[in-house]
PDB file of C-alpha atoms (C1' of nucleotides) in Angstrom:
ATOM      1  CA  MET Y  23      33.485 -78.512-174.287  1.00  0.00           C
ATOM      2  CA  LYS Y  24      34.372 -75.403-176.240  1.00  0.00           C
ATOM      3  CA  ILE Y  25      38.039 -74.895-177.103  1.00  0.00           C
ATOM      4  CA  ALA Y  26      39.239 -71.700-178.774  1.00  0.00           C
ATOM      5  CA  SER Y  27      42.358 -70.042-180.093  1.00  0.00           C
ATOM      6  CA  TRP Y  28      43.148 -66.342-180.458  1.00  0.00           C
ATOM      7  CA  ASN Y  29      46.263 -64.435-181.407  1.00  0.00           C
ATOM      8  CA  VAL Y  30      45.639 -61.314-179.320  1.00  0.00           C
ATOM      9  CA  ASN Y  31      48.685 -59.308-180.551  1.00  0.00           C
ATOM     10  CA  SER Y  32      49.543 -57.940-177.091  1.00  0.00           C
ATOM     11  CA  LEU Y  33      47.478 -59.133-174.148  1.00  0.00           C
ATOM     12  CA  LYS Y  34      48.139 -55.835-172.404  1.00  0.00           C
ATOM     13  CA  VAL Y  35      46.332 -53.930-175.141  1.00  0.00           C
ATOM     14  CA  ARG Y  36      43.710 -56.608-175.785  1.00  0.00           C
ATOM     15  CA  LEU Y  37      42.744 -57.529-172.213  1.00  0.00           C
ATOM     16  CA  PRO Y  38      39.416 -55.650-172.460  1.00  0.00           C
ATOM     17  CA  HIS Y  39      38.594 -57.529-175.659  1.00  0.00           C
ATOM     18  CA  LEU Y  40      39.550 -60.831-174.086  1.00  0.00           C
ATOM     19  CA  GLN Y  41      37.363 -60.118-171.069  1.00  0.00           C
ATOM     20  CA  GLN Y  42      34.431 -59.201-173.291  1.00  0.00           C
ATOM     21  CA  TRP Y  43      34.899 -62.229-175.522  1.00  0.00           C
ATOM     22  CA  LEU Y  44      35.198 -64.686-172.609  1.00  0.00           C
ATOM     23  CA  ALA Y  45      31.935 -63.335-171.242  1.00  0.00           C
ATOM     24  CA  ASP Y  46      30.196 -63.509-174.629  1.00  0.00           C
ATOM     25  CA  ALA Y  47      31.567 -66.787-176.004  1.00  0.00           C
ATOM     26  CA  ALA Y  48      32.083 -68.641-172.711  1.00  0.00           C
ATOM     27  CA  PRO Y  49      34.753 -71.069-173.940  1.00  0.00           C
ATOM     28  CA  ASP Y  50      36.001 -73.778-171.585  1.00  0.00           C
ATOM     29  CA  VAL Y  51      39.556 -73.457-172.868  1.00  0.00           C
ATOM     30  CA  VAL Y  52      41.315 -70.666-174.783  1.00  0.00           C
ATOM     31  CA  ALA Y  53      44.793 -70.761-176.263  1.00  0.00           C
ATOM     32  CA  LEU Y  54      46.356 -67.320-176.680  1.00  0.00           C
ATOM     33  CA  GLN Y  55      49.303 -66.303-178.839  1.00  0.00           C
ATOM     34  CA  GLU Y  56      51.432 -63.153-179.009  1.00  0.00           C
ATOM     35  CA  THR Y  57      50.737 -62.179-175.424  1.00  0.00           C
ATOM     36  CA  LYS Y  58      54.029 -60.188-175.503  1.00  0.00           C
ATOM     37  CA  LEU Y  59      54.144 -60.233-171.703  1.00  0.00           C
ATOM     38  CA  GLU Y  60      56.729 -61.376-169.220  1.00  0.00           C
ATOM     39  CA  ASP Y  61      55.269 -63.998-166.870  1.00  0.00           C
ATOM     40  CA  SER Y  62      55.458 -61.562-163.945  1.00  0.00           C
ATOM     41  CA  LYS Y  63      53.091 -59.236-165.817  1.00  0.00           C
ATOM     42  CA  PHE Y  64      50.459 -61.820-166.804  1.00  0.00           C
ATOM     43  CA  PRO Y  65      46.979 -60.618-165.729  1.00  0.00           C
ATOM     44  CA  VAL Y  66      46.211 -63.704-163.629  1.00  0.00           C
ATOM     45  CA  ASP Y  67      43.802 -61.938-161.284  1.00  0.00           C
ATOM     46  CA  GLU Y  68      41.790 -60.190-163.990  1.00  0.00           C
ATOM     47  CA  ILE Y  69      41.330 -63.510-165.776  1.00  0.00           C
ATOM     48  CA  ALA Y  70      40.560 -65.400-162.551  1.00  0.00           C
ATOM     49  CA  ALA Y  71      37.801 -62.870-161.898  1.00  0.00           C
ATOM     50  CA  LEU Y  72      36.069 -64.254-164.987  1.00  0.00           C
ATOM     51  CA  GLY Y  73      36.399 -67.823-163.743  1.00  0.00           C
ATOM     52  CA  TYR Y  74      39.495 -68.920-165.653  1.00  0.00           C
ATOM     53  CA  ARG Y  75      42.789 -70.374-164.528  1.00  0.00           C
ATOM     54  CA  SER Y  76      45.884 -69.395-166.486  1.00  0.00           C
ATOM     55  CA  VAL Y  77      49.132 -71.035-167.492  1.00  0.00           C
ATOM     56  CA  TYR Y  78      51.564 -69.063-169.596  1.00  0.00           C
ATOM     57  CA  SER Y  79      54.986 -68.949-171.143  1.00  0.00           C
ATOM     58  CA  GLY Y  80      55.774 -65.367-171.973  1.00  0.00           C
ATOM     59  CA  GLN Y  81      58.469 -63.051-173.123  1.00  0.00           C
ATOM     60  CA  LYS Y  82      58.758 -59.314-173.411  1.00  0.00           C
ATOM     61  CA  THR Y  83      57.890 -57.627-176.727  1.00  0.00           C
ATOM     62  CA  TYR Y  84      57.688 -60.775-178.861  1.00  0.00           C
ATOM     63  CA  ASN Y  85      55.826 -64.087-178.882  1.00  0.00           C
ATOM     64  CA  GLY Y  86      54.323 -65.446-175.663  1.00  0.00           C
ATOM     65  CA  VAL Y  87      51.619 -68.120-175.322  1.00  0.00           C
ATOM     66  CA  ALA Y  88      49.004 -68.916-172.686  1.00  0.00           C
ATOM     67  CA  ILE Y  89      46.198 -71.371-171.966  1.00  0.00           C
ATOM     68  CA  LEU Y  90      43.148 -70.267-169.993  1.00  0.00           C
ATOM     69  CA  ALA Y  91      40.639 -72.817-168.743  1.00  0.00           C
ATOM     70  CA  ARG Y  92      37.667 -73.125-166.443  1.00  0.00           C
ATOM     71  CA  GLY Y  93      39.049 -76.476-165.249  1.00  0.00           C
ATOM     72  CA  GLU Y  94      42.413 -77.504-163.878  1.00  0.00           C
ATOM     73  CA  ILE Y  95      45.343 -77.415-166.320  1.00  0.00           C
ATOM     74  CA  THR Y  96      47.866 -80.165-165.666  1.00  0.00           C
ATOM     75  CA  GLU Y  97      50.990 -81.721-167.216  1.00  0.00           C
ATOM     76  CA  VAL Y  98      52.163 -78.340-168.525  1.00  0.00           C
ATOM     77  CA  VAL Y  99      54.988 -78.302-171.067  1.00  0.00           C
ATOM     78  CA  THR Y 100      56.635 -75.063-172.238  1.00  0.00           C
ATOM     79  CA  ASP Y 101      59.323 -76.318-174.604  1.00  0.00           C
ATOM     80  CA  ILE Y 102      59.814 -78.781-177.412  1.00  0.00           C
ATOM     81  CA  PRO Y 103      61.918 -81.517-175.778  1.00  0.00           C
ATOM     82  CA  GLY Y 104      65.516 -81.292-176.995  1.00  0.00           C
ATOM     83  CA  LEU Y 105      65.104 -77.875-178.631  1.00  0.00           C
ATOM     84  CA  ASP Y 106      66.889 -75.049-176.858  1.00  0.00           C
ATOM     85  CA  ASP Y 107      64.770 -72.118-178.036  1.00  0.00           C
ATOM     86  CA  PRO Y 108      64.382 -68.857-176.112  1.00  0.00           C
ATOM     87  CA  GLN Y 109      61.321 -67.909-178.188  1.00  0.00           C
ATOM     88  CA  ARG Y 110      58.114 -68.653-176.283  1.00  0.00           C
ATOM     89  CA  ARG Y 111      55.974 -70.321-178.930  1.00  0.00           C
ATOM     90  CA  ILE Y 112      54.589 -73.571-177.499  1.00  0.00           C
ATOM     91  CA  LEU Y 113      52.535 -74.459-174.444  1.00  0.00           C
ATOM     92  CA  ALA Y 114      50.852 -77.782-173.754  1.00  0.00           C
ATOM     93  CA  GLY Y 115      48.473 -78.728-170.977  1.00  0.00           C
ATOM     94  CA  THR Y 116      45.761 -81.241-170.152  1.00  0.00           C
ATOM     95  CA  VAL Y 117      42.221 -80.061-169.373  1.00  0.00           C
ATOM     96  CA  GLY Y 118      39.277 -82.367-168.696  1.00  0.00           C
ATOM     97  CA  GLY Y 119      41.025 -85.343-170.262  1.00  0.00           C
ATOM     98  CA  VAL Y 120      41.875 -83.466-173.458  1.00  0.00           C
ATOM     99  CA  ARG Y 121      45.476 -82.711-174.342  1.00  0.00           C
ATOM    100  CA  VAL Y 122      45.811 -79.162-175.656  1.00  0.00           C
ATOM    101  CA  VAL Y 123      48.919 -78.031-177.528  1.00  0.00           C
ATOM    102  CA  ASN Y 124      49.016 -74.302-178.212  1.00  0.00           C
ATOM    103  CA  LEU Y 125      51.354 -73.181-181.010  1.00  0.00           C
ATOM    104  CA  TYR Y 126      52.546 -69.802-182.167  1.00  0.00           C
ATOM    105  CA  VAL Y 127      54.273 -70.930-185.337  1.00  0.00           C
ATOM    106  CA  VAL Y 128      57.185 -68.828-186.619  1.00  0.00           C
ATOM    107  CA  ASN Y 129      56.086 -66.274-189.234  1.00  0.00           C
ATOM    108  CA  GLY Y 130      59.180 -66.715-191.381  1.00  0.00           C
ATOM    109  CA  LYS Y 131      59.225 -63.206-192.885  1.00  0.00           C
ATOM    110  CA  ALA Y 132      59.938 -64.252-196.503  1.00  0.00           C
ATOM    111  CA  VAL Y 133      60.768 -67.419-198.415  1.00  0.00           C
ATOM    112  CA  GLY Y 134      64.534 -67.877-198.219  1.00  0.00           C
ATOM    113  CA  ASP Y 135      65.019 -65.609-195.183  1.00  0.00           C
ATOM    114  CA  GLU Y 136      66.896 -67.071-192.229  1.00  0.00           C
ATOM    115  CA  LYS Y 137      63.648 -66.816-190.263  1.00  0.00           C
ATOM    116  CA  TYR Y 138      62.052 -69.020-192.932  1.00  0.00           C
ATOM    117  CA  ALA Y 139      64.675 -71.711-192.339  1.00  0.00           C
ATOM    118  CA  TYR Y 140      63.969 -71.450-188.601  1.00  0.00           C
ATOM    119  CA  LYS Y 141      60.252 -71.818-189.349  1.00  0.00           C
ATOM    120  CA  LEU Y 142      60.680 -75.019-191.342  1.00  0.00           C
ATOM    121  CA  ASP Y 143      63.012 -76.503-188.740  1.00  0.00           C
ATOM    122  CA  TRP Y 144      60.654 -75.498-185.910  1.00  0.00           C
ATOM    123  CA  LEU Y 145      57.713 -77.133-187.707  1.00  0.00           C
ATOM    124  CA  ALA Y 146      59.669 -80.362-188.116  1.00  0.00           C
ATOM    125  CA  ARG Y 147      60.543 -80.329-184.411  1.00  0.00           C
ATOM    126  CA  VAL Y 148      56.908 -79.753-183.492  1.00  0.00           C
ATOM    127  CA  ARG Y 149      55.878 -82.650-185.707  1.00  0.00           C
ATOM    128  CA  ASP Y 150      58.237 -84.975-183.858  1.00  0.00           C
ATOM    129  CA  PHE Y 151      56.925 -83.749-180.501  1.00  0.00           C
ATOM    130  CA  LEU Y 152      53.314 -84.240-181.608  1.00  0.00           C
ATOM    131  CA  ALA Y 153      54.082 -87.756-182.844  1.00  0.00           C
ATOM    132  CA  GLU Y 154      54.889 -88.578-179.215  1.00  0.00           C
ATOM    133  CA  GLU Y 155      52.016 -86.587-177.763  1.00  0.00           C
ATOM    134  CA  ILE Y 156      49.349 -88.313-179.861  1.00  0.00           C
ATOM    135  CA  VAL Y 157      50.465 -91.724-178.635  1.00  0.00           C
ATOM    136  CA  ARG Y 158      50.391 -90.617-175.019  1.00  0.00           C
ATOM    137  CA  TYR Y 159      47.227 -88.539-175.384  1.00  0.00           C
ATOM    138  CA  PRO Y 160      44.807 -89.916-177.995  1.00  0.00           C
ATOM    139  CA  LYS Y 161      42.394 -87.039-177.301  1.00  0.00           C
ATOM    140  CA  LEU Y 162      44.632 -84.348-178.771  1.00  0.00           C
ATOM    141  CA  VAL Y 163      43.872 -80.786-179.881  1.00  0.00           C
ATOM    142  CA  VAL Y 164      46.671 -78.830-181.568  1.00  0.00           C
ATOM    143  CA  LEU Y 165      45.681 -75.233-182.122  1.00  0.00           C
ATOM    144  CA  GLY Y 166      47.038 -71.757-182.581  1.00  0.00           C
ATOM    145  CA  ASP Y 167      48.457 -69.317-185.073  1.00  0.00           C
ATOM    146  CA  PHE Y 168      50.058 -71.631-187.632  1.00  0.00           C
ATOM    147  CA  ASN Y 169      51.184 -68.813-189.946  1.00  0.00           C
ATOM    148  CA  ILE Y 170      50.393 -71.183-192.844  1.00  0.00           C
ATOM    149  CA  CYS Y 171      47.375 -71.202-195.162  1.00  0.00           C
ATOM    150  CA  PRO Y 172      46.425 -74.873-195.591  1.00  0.00           C
ATOM    151  CA  ASP Y 173      45.285 -74.416-199.186  1.00  0.00           C
ATOM    152  CA  ASP Y 174      44.187 -71.814-201.726  1.00  0.00           C
ATOM    153  CA  ARG Y 175      40.657 -71.616-200.304  1.00  0.00           C
ATOM    154  CA  ASP Y 176      42.286 -70.009-197.273  1.00  0.00           C
ATOM    155  CA  VAL Y 177      43.757 -67.082-199.237  1.00  0.00           C
ATOM    156  CA  TYR Y 178      41.772 -64.060-200.456  1.00  0.00           C
ATOM    157  CA  ASP Y 179      43.700 -63.870-203.722  1.00  0.00           C
ATOM    158  CA  PRO Y 180      45.674 -67.084-204.186  1.00  0.00           C
ATOM    159  CA  VAL Y 181      46.925 -66.109-207.633  1.00  0.00           C
ATOM    160  CA  ALA Y 182      48.412 -62.840-206.405  1.00  0.00           C
ATOM    161  CA  TRP Y 183      49.767 -64.421-203.226  1.00  0.00           C
ATOM    162  CA  GLY Y 184      51.280 -67.297-205.178  1.00  0.00           C
ATOM    163  CA  GLU Y 185      53.888 -69.279-203.286  1.00  0.00           C
ATOM    164  CA  ASP Y 186      54.988 -66.423-201.054  1.00  0.00           C
ATOM    165  CA  ILE Y 187      55.449 -66.686-197.294  1.00  0.00           C
ATOM    166  CA  LEU Y 188      52.547 -68.449-195.499  1.00  0.00           C
ATOM    167  CA  CYS Y 189      51.660 -70.305-198.730  1.00  0.00           C
ATOM    168  CA  SER Y 190      54.942 -71.775-199.950  1.00  0.00           C
ATOM    169  CA  PRO Y 191      54.989 -75.528-200.706  1.00  0.00           C
ATOM    170  CA  PRO Y 192      57.615 -76.313-198.024  1.00  0.00           C
ATOM    171  CA  GLU Y 193      55.472 -74.605-195.364  1.00  0.00           C
ATOM    172  CA  ARG Y 194      52.380 -76.466-196.532  1.00  0.00           C
ATOM    173  CA  ALA Y 195      54.401 -79.691-196.505  1.00  0.00           C
ATOM    174  CA  GLY Y 196      55.425 -78.928-192.929  1.00  0.00           C
ATOM    175  CA  LEU Y 197      51.770 -78.570-191.971  1.00  0.00           C
ATOM    176  CA  ALA Y 198      50.829 -81.683-193.961  1.00  0.00           C
ATOM    177  CA  ALA Y 199      53.445 -83.669-192.034  1.00  0.00           C
ATOM    178  CA  ILE Y 200      51.595 -82.680-188.861  1.00  0.00           C
ATOM    179  CA  THR Y 201      48.096 -83.473-190.145  1.00  0.00           C
ATOM    180  CA  ALA Y 202      49.460 -86.793-191.445  1.00  0.00           C
ATOM    181  CA  LEU Y 203      49.922 -87.826-187.805  1.00  0.00           C
ATOM    182  CA  GLY Y 204      46.130 -88.111-187.704  1.00  0.00           C
ATOM    183  CA  LEU Y 205      45.214 -84.505-186.928  1.00  0.00           C
ATOM    184  CA  ALA Y 206      42.358 -83.048-188.960  1.00  0.00           C
ATOM    185  CA  ASP Y 207      41.801 -79.345-189.679  1.00  0.00           C
ATOM    186  CA  SER Y 208      38.520 -79.173-187.765  1.00  0.00           C
ATOM    187  CA  PHE Y 209      37.200 -76.137-189.661  1.00  0.00           C
ATOM    188  CA  ARG Y 210      37.194 -78.165-192.870  1.00  0.00           C
ATOM    189  CA  LEU Y 211      35.072 -80.903-191.289  1.00  0.00           C
ATOM    190  CA  PHE Y 212      32.193 -78.410-191.435  1.00  0.00           C
ATOM    191  CA  GLU Y 213      32.984 -75.877-194.162  1.00  0.00           C
ATOM    192  CA  ALA Y 214      34.337 -76.568-197.646  1.00  0.00           C
ATOM    193  CA  GLU Y 215      33.948 -73.140-199.196  1.00  0.00           C
ATOM    194  CA  ALA Y 216      36.713 -70.616-199.834  1.00  0.00           C
ATOM    195  CA  GLY Y 217      36.785 -67.135-198.348  1.00  0.00           C
ATOM    196  CA  HIS Y 218      36.684 -67.781-194.591  1.00  0.00           C
ATOM    197  CA  PHE Y 219      39.566 -66.025-192.882  1.00  0.00           C
ATOM    198  CA  SER Y 220      40.970 -65.577-189.376  1.00  0.00           C
ATOM    199  CA  TRP Y 221      43.522 -62.808-190.035  1.00  0.00           C
ATOM    200  CA  TRP Y 222      43.384 -59.541-191.942  1.00  0.00           C
ATOM    201  CA  ASP Y 223      46.263 -57.102-192.329  1.00  0.00           C
ATOM    202  CA  TYR Y 224      45.801 -53.786-190.530  1.00  0.00           C
ATOM    203  CA  ARG Y 225      46.682 -51.986-193.757  1.00  0.00           C
ATOM    204  CA  GLN Y 226      44.597 -51.193-196.812  1.00  0.00           C
ATOM    205  CA  ALA Y 227      41.293 -51.642-194.982  1.00  0.00           C
ATOM    206  CA  ALA Y 228      41.862 -55.360-195.468  1.00  0.00           C
ATOM    207  CA  PHE Y 229      39.162 -56.467-193.048  1.00  0.00           C
ATOM    208  CA  ARG Y 230      36.472 -54.327-194.615  1.00  0.00           C
ATOM    209  CA  ARG Y 231      37.433 -55.738-198.019  1.00  0.00           C
ATOM    210  CA  ASN Y 232      37.758 -59.283-196.609  1.00  0.00           C
ATOM    211  CA  MET Y 233      41.333 -59.502-197.858  1.00  0.00           C
ATOM    212  CA  GLY Y 234      42.348 -62.121-195.335  1.00  0.00           C
ATOM    213  CA  LEU Y 235      43.957 -65.457-194.698  1.00  0.00           C
ATOM    214  CA  ARG Y 236      42.935 -68.488-192.639  1.00  0.00           C
ATOM    215  CA  ILE Y 237      46.050 -69.206-190.614  1.00  0.00           C
ATOM    216  CA  ASP Y 238      44.550 -69.876-187.156  1.00  0.00           C
ATOM    217  CA  LEU Y 239      43.736 -73.561-186.997  1.00  0.00           C
ATOM    218  CA  ILE Y 240      42.337 -76.155-184.602  1.00  0.00           C
ATOM    219  CA  LEU Y 241      43.585 -79.631-185.438  1.00  0.00           C
ATOM    220  CA  ILE Y 242      41.940 -82.623-183.757  1.00  0.00           C
ATOM    221  CA  SER Y 243      42.890 -86.282-183.436  1.00  0.00           C
ATOM    222  CA  ASP Y 244      40.730 -89.147-184.706  1.00  0.00           C
ATOM    223  CA  ALA Y 245      39.506 -89.859-181.176  1.00  0.00           C
ATOM    224  CA  LEU Y 246      37.944 -86.365-181.094  1.00  0.00           C
ATOM    225  CA  LYS Y 247      36.689 -86.189-184.694  1.00  0.00           C
ATOM    226  CA  SER Y 248      33.431 -87.992-184.006  1.00  0.00           C
ATOM    227  CA  LEU Y 249      32.837 -85.720-180.995  1.00  0.00           C
ATOM    228  CA  ALA Y 250      33.245 -82.446-182.890  1.00  0.00           C
ATOM    229  CA  THR Y 251      29.931 -80.637-183.383  1.00  0.00           C
ATOM    230  CA  SER Y 252      31.198 -77.335-184.807  1.00  0.00           C
ATOM    231  CA  SER Y 253      34.354 -75.425-185.672  1.00  0.00           C
ATOM    232  CA  VAL Y 254      33.922 -71.754-186.486  1.00  0.00           C
ATOM    233  CA  ILE Y 255      35.645 -68.428-186.940  1.00  0.00           C
ATOM    234  CA  ASP Y 256      34.155 -65.680-184.761  1.00  0.00           C
ATOM    235  CA  ARG Y 257      34.661 -62.449-186.689  1.00  0.00           C
ATOM    236  CA  THR Y 258      33.006 -60.268-184.060  1.00  0.00           C
ATOM    237  CA  PRO Y 259      36.097 -59.173-182.080  1.00  0.00           C
ATOM    238  CA  ARG Y 260      37.756 -58.049-185.327  1.00  0.00           C
ATOM    239  CA  THR Y 261      34.947 -55.482-185.665  1.00  0.00           C
ATOM    240  CA  TRP Y 262      35.642 -53.953-182.253  1.00  0.00           C
ATOM    241  CA  GLU Y 263      37.592 -50.755-181.638  1.00  0.00           C
ATOM    242  CA  ARG Y 264      41.381 -51.255-181.706  1.00  0.00           C
ATOM    243  CA  PRO Y 265      41.240 -54.976-182.554  1.00  0.00           C
ATOM    244  CA  SER Y 266      43.866 -57.659-182.867  1.00  0.00           C
ATOM    245  CA  ASP Y 267      44.634 -58.424-186.505  1.00  0.00           C
ATOM    246  CA  HIS Y 268      43.466 -61.998-185.736  1.00  0.00           C
ATOM    247  CA  THR Y 269      39.985 -63.056-184.672  1.00  0.00           C
ATOM    248  CA  PRO Y 270      39.151 -66.071-182.453  1.00  0.00           C
ATOM    249  CA  VAL Y 271      38.437 -69.559-183.769  1.00  0.00           C
ATOM    250  CA  ALA Y 272      36.456 -72.075-181.719  1.00  0.00           C
ATOM    251  CA  LEU Y 273      35.754 -75.810-181.654  1.00  0.00           C
ATOM    252  CA  GLU Y 274      32.803 -77.482-179.920  1.00  0.00           C
ATOM    253  CA  LEU Y 275      33.222 -81.044-178.673  1.00  0.00           C
ATOM    254  CA  ALA Y 276      30.448 -83.248-177.280  1.00  0.00           C
ATOM    255  CA  LEU Y 277      32.384 -83.768-174.070  1.00  0.00           C
TER     256      LEU Y 277
ATOM    257  C1'  DA S   3      55.054 -48.169-208.386  1.00  0.00           C
ATOM    258  C1'  DT S   4      55.467 -48.500-203.667  1.00  0.00           C
ATOM    259  C1'  DG S   5      53.788 -48.190-199.163  1.00  0.00           C
ATOM    260  C1'  DG S   6      50.115 -48.799-196.421  1.00  0.00           C
ATOM    261  C1'  DT S   7      49.120 -50.212-189.952  1.00  0.00           C
ATOM    262  C1'  DC S   8      49.781 -51.738-185.606  1.00  0.00           C
ATOM    263  C1'  DG S   9      52.660 -52.983-181.057  1.00  0.00           C
ATOM    264  C1'  DA S  10      56.586 -52.280-178.259  1.00  0.00           C
ATOM    265  C1'  DA S  11      59.592 -49.083-177.811  1.00  0.00           C
ATOM    266  C1'  DT S  12      61.475 -44.491-178.512  1.00  0.00           C
ATOM    267  C1'  DG S  13      65.569 -46.848-183.222  1.00  0.00           C
ATOM    268  C1'  DT S  14      63.303 -49.515-185.739  1.00  0.00           C
ATOM    269  C1'  DC S  15      62.007 -54.242-186.012  1.00  0.00           C
ATOM    270  C1'  DG S  16      58.486 -57.813-186.341  1.00  0.00           C
ATOM    271  C1'  DA S  17      54.180 -59.057-188.231  1.00  0.00           C
TER     272       DA S  17
END
DNA sequence: ATGGTCGAATGTCGA
């Protein structure tokens, strides 16, 4: 089973890339972020034509998450229980016995900004939700755009970046509180080296210069760790014409 | 030193 995550930065603009990538990479499940589409405008038919079912929780202009899968997607959840949040940033579903939780974590703008406070609170709420999910669903995958670099290996210039947004200690602590539930950063099960990124700014020719960050993560529970056979970043779509600023990441499970 | 690029929208914000 191949499970992927991709922040498409507008599904309307990126639909051709998604169609191409589904055909090339043939994932069983894909979590999308920043679809920026109202549910009534989700391209269900175009995606069905490629053999995928869709569930989605969208909003106009901002945010929006979706899960596409070859199999049936059940037990869908679109909100953190108890959190009244109009921003569409979380979507959970069960596919082939695996619980998939798709996250579009708050960016936060800058350390100290009110959006930063919202980010830290949102992360804490997600942690509490996942603490319940992992009990109910031992085979748990939590993936998406985390908007946090796990450590300095995930930053092109960690000295220059310092403790700014996406790398501040409270953000990393928020992520650590989630991994401490028993959720491993699957990419690091296979690759220890620095310099592997999933996002590059559109400005300053950042992709060409590999000035990127690894902020798109696939976390897996202990029950799935022994089944993981690879976890990679697929840079190819970032080389295409008019790309998303993020490129897909993908996990292979022996399931 | 400061702004640089996209997307959605058509001002300007969010990333």
